[in-house]
Amino acid sequence: MAQQRKVQNKPYIDERRWHYGFNVGVHDQWITMQGNGYIDPVSGDQWTAKNDQMGIGFTVGVLGELKLHRYLALRINPTLHFGSKQILFENQKDGLHQSQEMRSTYVGVPVDLKVSAPRFNNYRPYLLAGVAPMYDVTTGKHSMLRAKPMNVFLEFGGGCDLYMPFFKFIPELKFCLGLGNILDKKRPDITDPTQTIYTESIDRASVGMVVLSFYFE
């Protein structure tokens, strides 16, 4: 049987030119590293690295949305992401392990296009895609590997507008993929030459996130 029409909450909220709100959520960070098989000429050590744990973090931000068309909107969402990535190093020579927790505090300004379906009763699903320049303010505290502070993420995902009696509640799942190589190969901060082997062993590192957010308008 066809779904029955119900009384609509906030029936004119989508007619406004601008929408404002805020969001909170959680995310999982990861890092992917490409090794090069480097062997230390003095000690013979050969290190590999991998991301061995989930990095659950906290997300908070504000929302500004400009209506372009009945089904299309431009969304700007300045956001803070607090989290970390756990890296495990393994020496192929003797099997010894080292680990590093790479904490990150990303300040991002995502700009997305949001394509919405027609509203039915009190829900309206949508898809979005865009880019998000992000700056990591904690990279100076990294030790064995250090990340470059600036990166650009490609993001895409979807969610659903849920119309409550007094506000709009929006759960959303979004994937963020870093486009650049974040590995900082220039390490003048390292005074012990033996510590450079971790950076020398990696050619490239890229990051990503899965973000589950809850918006309130």
PDB file of C-alpha atoms in Angstrom:
ATOM      1  CA  MET A   1       0.000   0.000   0.000  1.00  0.00           C
ATOM      2  CA  ALA A   2       1.159   3.536  -0.687  1.00  0.00           C
ATOM      3  CA  GLN A   3       2.447   5.542   2.251  1.00  0.00           C
ATOM      4  CA  GLN A   4      -0.094   7.907   3.749  1.00  0.00           C
ATOM      5  CA  ARG A   5       0.404  11.654   3.851  1.00  0.00           C
ATOM      6  CA  LYS A   6       0.903  13.143   7.317  1.00  0.00           C
ATOM      7  CA  VAL A   7       0.861  16.619   8.783  1.00  0.00           C
ATOM      8  CA  GLN A   8       4.177  18.293   7.941  1.00  0.00           C
ATOM      9  CA  ASN A   9       6.358  19.772  10.666  1.00  0.00           C
ATOM     10  CA  LYS A  10       8.057  23.081   9.770  1.00  0.00           C
ATOM     11  CA  PRO A  11       6.421  23.130   6.301  1.00  0.00           C
ATOM     12  CA  TYR A  12       8.142  26.334   5.094  1.00  0.00           C
ATOM     13  CA  ILE A  13      11.633  25.866   6.506  1.00  0.00           C
ATOM     14  CA  ASP A  14      13.084  24.832   3.111  1.00  0.00           C
ATOM     15  CA  GLU A  15      11.780  28.010   1.443  1.00  0.00           C
ATOM     16  CA  ARG A  16      14.340  30.156   3.267  1.00  0.00           C
ATOM     17  CA  ARG A  17      17.299  31.401   1.215  1.00  0.00           C
ATOM     18  CA  TRP A  18      19.817  30.731   3.999  1.00  0.00           C
ATOM     19  CA  HIS A  19      19.879  27.926   6.555  1.00  0.00           C
ATOM     20  CA  TYR A  20      21.996  27.960   9.701  1.00  0.00           C
ATOM     21  CA  GLY A  21      22.790  25.303  12.263  1.00  0.00           C
ATOM     22  CA  PHE A  22      25.479  23.341  14.049  1.00  0.00           C
ATOM     23  CA  ASN A  23      26.706  19.761  14.139  1.00  0.00           C
ATOM     24  CA  VAL A  24      28.356  17.277  16.473  1.00  0.00           C
ATOM     25  CA  GLY A  25      29.570  13.794  15.683  1.00  0.00           C
ATOM     26  CA  VAL A  26      32.267  11.135  15.723  1.00  0.00           C
ATOM     27  CA  HIS A  27      34.773  10.033  13.117  1.00  0.00           C
ATOM     28  CA  ASP A  28      37.367   7.365  12.369  1.00  0.00           C
ATOM     29  CA  GLN A  29      40.751   8.526  11.046  1.00  0.00           C
ATOM     30  CA  TRP A  30      43.215   6.358   9.151  1.00  0.00           C
ATOM     31  CA  ILE A  31      46.579   6.732   7.442  1.00  0.00           C
ATOM     32  CA  THR A  32      47.902   4.693   4.498  1.00  0.00           C
ATOM     33  CA  MET A  33      51.667   4.509   4.039  1.00  0.00           C
ATOM     34  CA  GLN A  34      53.788   3.374   1.096  1.00  0.00           C
ATOM     35  CA  GLY A  35      57.118   1.860   2.104  1.00  0.00           C
ATOM     36  CA  ASN A  36      60.245   1.823  -0.053  1.00  0.00           C
ATOM     37  CA  GLY A  37      62.319  -0.985   1.497  1.00  0.00           C
ATOM     38  CA  TYR A  38      65.010   1.379   2.802  1.00  0.00           C
ATOM     39  CA  ILE A  39      67.842  -0.375   4.732  1.00  0.00           C
ATOM     40  CA  ASP A  40      70.036   1.576   7.106  1.00  0.00           C
ATOM     41  CA  PRO A  41      73.619   1.260   5.764  1.00  0.00           C
ATOM     42  CA  VAL A  42      75.116   1.183   9.283  1.00  0.00           C
ATOM     43  CA  SER A  43      72.781  -0.985  11.354  1.00  0.00           C
ATOM     44  CA  GLY A  44      71.085  -2.959   8.578  1.00  0.00           C
ATOM     45  CA  ASP A  45      67.655  -2.145  10.041  1.00  0.00           C
ATOM     46  CA  GLN A  46      64.681  -2.172   7.681  1.00  0.00           C
ATOM     47  CA  TRP A  47      61.414  -0.741   9.005  1.00  0.00           C
ATOM     48  CA  THR A  48      57.866  -1.065   7.727  1.00  0.00           C
ATOM     49  CA  ALA A  49      54.874   0.902   9.011  1.00  0.00           C
ATOM     50  CA  LYS A  50      51.130   0.369   9.124  1.00  0.00           C
ATOM     51  CA  ASN A  51      48.016   1.836  10.723  1.00  0.00           C
ATOM     52  CA  ASP A  52      47.059  -0.881  13.203  1.00  0.00           C
ATOM     53  CA  GLN A  53      44.130   0.593  15.182  1.00  0.00           C
ATOM     54  CA  MET A  54      40.960   2.566  14.662  1.00  0.00           C
ATOM     55  CA  GLY A  55      41.264   6.241  15.551  1.00  0.00           C
ATOM     56  CA  ILE A  56      37.847   7.297  16.862  1.00  0.00           C
ATOM     57  CA  GLY A  57      37.597  11.042  17.412  1.00  0.00           C
ATOM     58  CA  PHE A  58      35.155  13.889  18.039  1.00  0.00           C
ATOM     59  CA  THR A  59      33.745  16.370  15.501  1.00  0.00           C
ATOM     60  CA  VAL A  60      32.016  19.723  16.038  1.00  0.00           C
ATOM     61  CA  GLY A  61      31.129  22.497  13.607  1.00  0.00           C
ATOM     62  CA  VAL A  62      28.723  25.158  12.380  1.00  0.00           C
ATOM     63  CA  LEU A  63      26.603  25.086   9.232  1.00  0.00           C
ATOM     64  CA  GLY A  64      25.662  27.643   6.609  1.00  0.00           C
ATOM     65  CA  GLU A  65      23.565  26.535   3.637  1.00  0.00           C
ATOM     66  CA  LEU A  66      22.535  28.605   0.591  1.00  0.00           C
ATOM     67  CA  LYS A  67      19.521  27.486  -1.413  1.00  0.00           C
ATOM     68  CA  LEU A  68      20.353  27.480  -5.138  1.00  0.00           C
ATOM     69  CA  HIS A  69      17.339  25.565  -6.415  1.00  0.00           C
ATOM     70  CA  ARG A  70      14.442  23.575  -5.053  1.00  0.00           C
ATOM     71  CA  TYR A  71      16.633  20.467  -4.947  1.00  0.00           C
ATOM     72  CA  LEU A  72      20.135  21.966  -4.887  1.00  0.00           C
ATOM     73  CA  ALA A  73      22.058  23.838  -2.179  1.00  0.00           C
ATOM     74  CA  LEU A  74      25.598  25.047  -1.505  1.00  0.00           C
ATOM     75  CA  ARG A  75      26.794  24.168   1.979  1.00  0.00           C
ATOM     76  CA  ILE A  76      29.710  25.594   3.988  1.00  0.00           C
ATOM     77  CA  ASN A  77      30.530  23.770   7.202  1.00  0.00           C
ATOM     78  CA  PRO A  78      33.527  25.068   9.254  1.00  0.00           C
ATOM     79  CA  THR A  79      34.501  22.099  11.413  1.00  0.00           C
ATOM     80  CA  LEU A  80      36.974  20.885  14.036  1.00  0.00           C
ATOM     81  CA  HIS A  81      38.041  17.221  14.069  1.00  0.00           C
ATOM     82  CA  PHE A  82      39.850  15.964  17.196  1.00  0.00           C
ATOM     83  CA  GLY A  83      41.377  12.507  16.803  1.00  0.00           C
ATOM     84  CA  SER A  84      44.471  10.370  16.338  1.00  0.00           C
ATOM     85  CA  LYS A  85      46.037   7.650  14.199  1.00  0.00           C
ATOM     86  CA  GLN A  86      48.064   4.782  15.690  1.00  0.00           C
ATOM     87  CA  ILE A  87      51.131   3.742  13.662  1.00  0.00           C
ATOM     88  CA  LEU A  88      53.019   0.491  14.246  1.00  0.00           C
ATOM     89  CA  PHE A  89      56.618   0.162  12.995  1.00  0.00           C
ATOM     90  CA  GLU A  90      58.232  -3.283  12.586  1.00  0.00           C
ATOM     91  CA  ASN A  91      61.925  -3.951  12.064  1.00  0.00           C
ATOM     92  CA  GLN A  92      62.248  -6.693   9.444  1.00  0.00           C
ATOM     93  CA  LYS A  93      65.756  -7.497  10.698  1.00  0.00           C
ATOM     94  CA  ASP A  94      64.904  -8.610  14.249  1.00  0.00           C
ATOM     95  CA  GLY A  95      61.090  -8.314  14.544  1.00  0.00           C
ATOM     96  CA  LEU A  96      61.168  -5.479  17.071  1.00  0.00           C
ATOM     97  CA  HIS A  97      58.214  -3.077  17.193  1.00  0.00           C
ATOM     98  CA  GLN A  98      57.844   0.651  17.793  1.00  0.00           C
ATOM     99  CA  SER A  99      54.633   2.646  17.863  1.00  0.00           C
ATOM    100  CA  GLN A 100      53.582   6.258  17.456  1.00  0.00           C
ATOM    101  CA  GLU A 101      50.275   7.940  18.203  1.00  0.00           C
ATOM    102  CA  MET A 102      49.811  10.673  15.615  1.00  0.00           C
ATOM    103  CA  ARG A 103      47.305  13.094  17.139  1.00  0.00           C
ATOM    104  CA  SER A 104      45.427  15.434  14.818  1.00  0.00           C
ATOM    105  CA  THR A 105      43.319  18.530  15.305  1.00  0.00           C
ATOM    106  CA  TYR A 106      41.966  19.415  11.883  1.00  0.00           C
ATOM    107  CA  VAL A 107      40.455  22.839  11.212  1.00  0.00           C
ATOM    108  CA  GLY A 108      38.446  22.424   8.024  1.00  0.00           C
ATOM    109  CA  VAL A 109      36.124  24.466   5.836  1.00  0.00           C
ATOM    110  CA  PRO A 110      34.216  21.973   3.650  1.00  0.00           C
ATOM    111  CA  VAL A 111      32.323  23.359   0.655  1.00  0.00           C
ATOM    112  CA  ASP A 112      29.751  20.881  -0.656  1.00  0.00           C
ATOM    113  CA  LEU A 113      26.936  20.664  -3.175  1.00  0.00           C
ATOM    114  CA  LYS A 114      23.849  19.062  -1.651  1.00  0.00           C
ATOM    115  CA  VAL A 115      21.292  17.366  -3.917  1.00  0.00           C
ATOM    116  CA  SER A 116      18.015  16.577  -2.145  1.00  0.00           C
ATOM    117  CA  ALA A 117      15.080  14.397  -3.075  1.00  0.00           C
ATOM    118  CA  PRO A 118      11.502  15.764  -2.871  1.00  0.00           C
ATOM    119  CA  ARG A 119      10.227  15.962   0.685  1.00  0.00           C
ATOM    120  CA  PHE A 120       7.753  13.296   1.750  1.00  0.00           C
ATOM    121  CA  ASN A 121       5.968  13.766   5.053  1.00  0.00           C
ATOM    122  CA  ASN A 122       8.722  14.646   7.548  1.00  0.00           C
ATOM    123  CA  TYR A 123      11.853  13.299   5.890  1.00  0.00           C
ATOM    124  CA  ARG A 124      13.968  14.198   2.869  1.00  0.00           C
ATOM    125  CA  PRO A 125      17.080  12.185   1.870  1.00  0.00           C
ATOM    126  CA  TYR A 126      20.024  13.808   0.113  1.00  0.00           C
ATOM    127  CA  LEU A 127      23.484  13.223  -1.366  1.00  0.00           C
ATOM    128  CA  LEU A 128      26.458  15.578  -1.219  1.00  0.00           C
ATOM    129  CA  ALA A 129      29.974  15.953  -2.601  1.00  0.00           C
ATOM    130  CA  GLY A 130      32.664  18.612  -2.386  1.00  0.00           C
ATOM    131  CA  VAL A 131      36.136  19.552  -1.204  1.00  0.00           C
ATOM    132  CA  ALA A 132      37.455  20.395   2.248  1.00  0.00           C
ATOM    133  CA  PRO A 133      40.721  22.284   2.831  1.00  0.00           C
ATOM    134  CA  MET A 134      42.004  21.254   6.275  1.00  0.00           C
ATOM    135  CA  TYR A 135      44.851  22.443   8.473  1.00  0.00           C
ATOM    136  CA  ASP A 136      46.282  20.223  11.232  1.00  0.00           C
ATOM    137  CA  VAL A 137      47.398  22.439  14.121  1.00  0.00           C
ATOM    138  CA  THR A 138      49.168  19.604  16.019  1.00  0.00           C
ATOM    139  CA  THR A 139      51.713  18.391  13.447  1.00  0.00           C
ATOM    140  CA  GLY A 140      54.609  20.077  15.280  1.00  0.00           C
ATOM    141  CA  LYS A 141      54.218  17.579  18.134  1.00  0.00           C
ATOM    142  CA  HIS A 142      54.731  14.478  15.976  1.00  0.00           C
ATOM    143  CA  SER A 143      57.986  12.595  16.562  1.00  0.00           C
ATOM    144  CA  MET A 144      58.938   9.523  14.493  1.00  0.00           C
ATOM    145  CA  LEU A 145      56.846  10.534  11.496  1.00  0.00           C
ATOM    146  CA  ARG A 146      55.635  14.080  10.986  1.00  0.00           C
ATOM    147  CA  ALA A 147      52.723  15.189   8.794  1.00  0.00           C
ATOM    148  CA  LYS A 148      52.472  18.347   6.738  1.00  0.00           C
ATOM    149  CA  PRO A 149      49.855  20.640   8.271  1.00  0.00           C
ATOM    150  CA  MET A 150      47.893  21.508   5.113  1.00  0.00           C
ATOM    151  CA  ASN A 151      45.866  19.072   3.035  1.00  0.00           C
ATOM    152  CA  VAL A 152      42.780  19.022   0.810  1.00  0.00           C
ATOM    153  CA  PHE A 153      40.134  16.333   1.179  1.00  0.00           C
ATOM    154  CA  LEU A 154      37.613  15.096  -1.365  1.00  0.00           C
ATOM    155  CA  GLU A 155      34.380  14.261   0.445  1.00  0.00           C
ATOM    156  CA  PHE A 156      31.105  12.585  -0.450  1.00  0.00           C
ATOM    157  CA  GLY A 157      28.224  11.050   1.441  1.00  0.00           C
ATOM    158  CA  GLY A 158      24.567  11.296   2.239  1.00  0.00           C
ATOM    159  CA  GLY A 159      22.016  11.893   4.939  1.00  0.00           C
ATOM    160  CA  CYS A 160      18.390  12.631   5.624  1.00  0.00           C
ATOM    161  CA  ASP A 161      16.565  15.771   6.767  1.00  0.00           C
ATOM    162  CA  LEU A 162      14.160  14.846   9.558  1.00  0.00           C
ATOM    163  CA  TYR A 163      11.581  17.545  10.290  1.00  0.00           C
ATOM    164  CA  MET A 164      10.792  17.773  13.988  1.00  0.00           C
ATOM    165  CA  PRO A 165       8.063  20.009  15.485  1.00  0.00           C
ATOM    166  CA  PHE A 166      10.539  22.759  16.473  1.00  0.00           C
ATOM    167  CA  PHE A 167      13.737  22.100  14.492  1.00  0.00           C
ATOM    168  CA  LYS A 168      15.299  20.015  11.723  1.00  0.00           C
ATOM    169  CA  PHE A 169      17.471  17.043  12.744  1.00  0.00           C
ATOM    170  CA  ILE A 170      19.908  15.683  10.138  1.00  0.00           C
ATOM    171  CA  PRO A 171      21.971  12.485  10.543  1.00  0.00           C
ATOM    172  CA  GLU A 172      24.728  12.221   7.919  1.00  0.00           C
ATOM    173  CA  LEU A 173      27.514   9.806   6.953  1.00  0.00           C
ATOM    174  CA  LYS A 174      30.429  11.251   4.993  1.00  0.00           C
ATOM    175  CA  PHE A 175      33.713   9.894   3.585  1.00  0.00           C
ATOM    176  CA  CYS A 176      36.749  12.231   3.412  1.00  0.00           C
ATOM    177  CA  LEU A 177      39.765  11.209   1.317  1.00  0.00           C
ATOM    178  CA  GLY A 178      43.014  13.196   1.485  1.00  0.00           C
ATOM    179  CA  LEU A 179      44.342  14.107  -1.956  1.00  0.00           C
ATOM    180  CA  GLY A 180      47.966  14.915  -1.112  1.00  0.00           C
ATOM    181  CA  ASN A 181      51.054  13.283   0.336  1.00  0.00           C
ATOM    182  CA  ILE A 182      51.141  14.449   3.965  1.00  0.00           C
ATOM    183  CA  LEU A 183      54.539  12.946   4.854  1.00  0.00           C
ATOM    184  CA  ASP A 184      57.042  15.641   5.841  1.00  0.00           C
ATOM    185  CA  LYS A 185      60.438  14.420   4.623  1.00  0.00           C
ATOM    186  CA  LYS A 186      62.337  17.499   5.857  1.00  0.00           C
ATOM    187  CA  ARG A 187      63.104  16.887   9.538  1.00  0.00           C
ATOM    188  CA  PRO A 188      65.609  19.445  10.881  1.00  0.00           C
ATOM    189  CA  ASP A 189      64.075  18.854  14.335  1.00  0.00           C
ATOM    190  CA  ILE A 190      65.689  15.374  14.556  1.00  0.00           C
ATOM    191  CA  THR A 191      69.112  15.635  16.207  1.00  0.00           C
ATOM    192  CA  ASP A 192      69.763  11.869  16.426  1.00  0.00           C
ATOM    193  CA  PRO A 193      70.573  10.580  12.896  1.00  0.00           C
ATOM    194  CA  THR A 194      69.341   7.075  13.786  1.00  0.00           C
ATOM    195  CA  GLN A 195      65.793   8.439  14.204  1.00  0.00           C
ATOM    196  CA  THR A 196      65.522   9.534  10.574  1.00  0.00           C
ATOM    197  CA  ILE A 197      65.155   5.909   9.436  1.00  0.00           C
ATOM    198  CA  TYR A 198      61.383   5.979  10.078  1.00  0.00           C
ATOM    199  CA  THR A 199      60.907   8.877   7.672  1.00  0.00           C
ATOM    200  CA  GLU A 200      63.404   7.462   5.174  1.00  0.00           C
ATOM    201  CA  SER A 201      61.496   4.157   5.076  1.00  0.00           C
ATOM    202  CA  ILE A 202      58.245   5.764   3.851  1.00  0.00           C
ATOM    203  CA  ASP A 203      57.754   7.315   0.412  1.00  0.00           C
ATOM    204  CA  ARG A 204      54.188   8.506   0.750  1.00  0.00           C
ATOM    205  CA  ALA A 205      51.418   8.791   3.336  1.00  0.00           C
ATOM    206  CA  SER A 206      47.768   9.682   2.748  1.00  0.00           C
ATOM    207  CA  VAL A 207      44.944  10.098   5.238  1.00  0.00           C
ATOM    208  CA  GLY A 208      41.189   9.736   5.329  1.00  0.00           C
ATOM    209  CA  MET A 209      38.176   9.863   7.610  1.00  0.00           C
ATOM    210  CA  VAL A 210      34.663   8.489   7.927  1.00  0.00           C
ATOM    211  CA  VAL A 211      32.479  11.049   9.697  1.00  0.00           C
ATOM    212  CA  LEU A 212      29.091  10.430  11.309  1.00  0.00           C
ATOM    213  CA  SER A 213      27.501  13.798  12.088  1.00  0.00           C
ATOM    214  CA  PHE A 214      24.231  15.020  13.573  1.00  0.00           C
ATOM    215  CA  TYR A 215      23.081  18.460  12.425  1.00  0.00           C
ATOM    216  CA  PHE A 216      20.539  20.699  14.103  1.00  0.00           C
ATOM    217  CA  GLU A 217      18.849  23.565  12.233  1.00  0.00           C
TER     218      GLU A 217
END
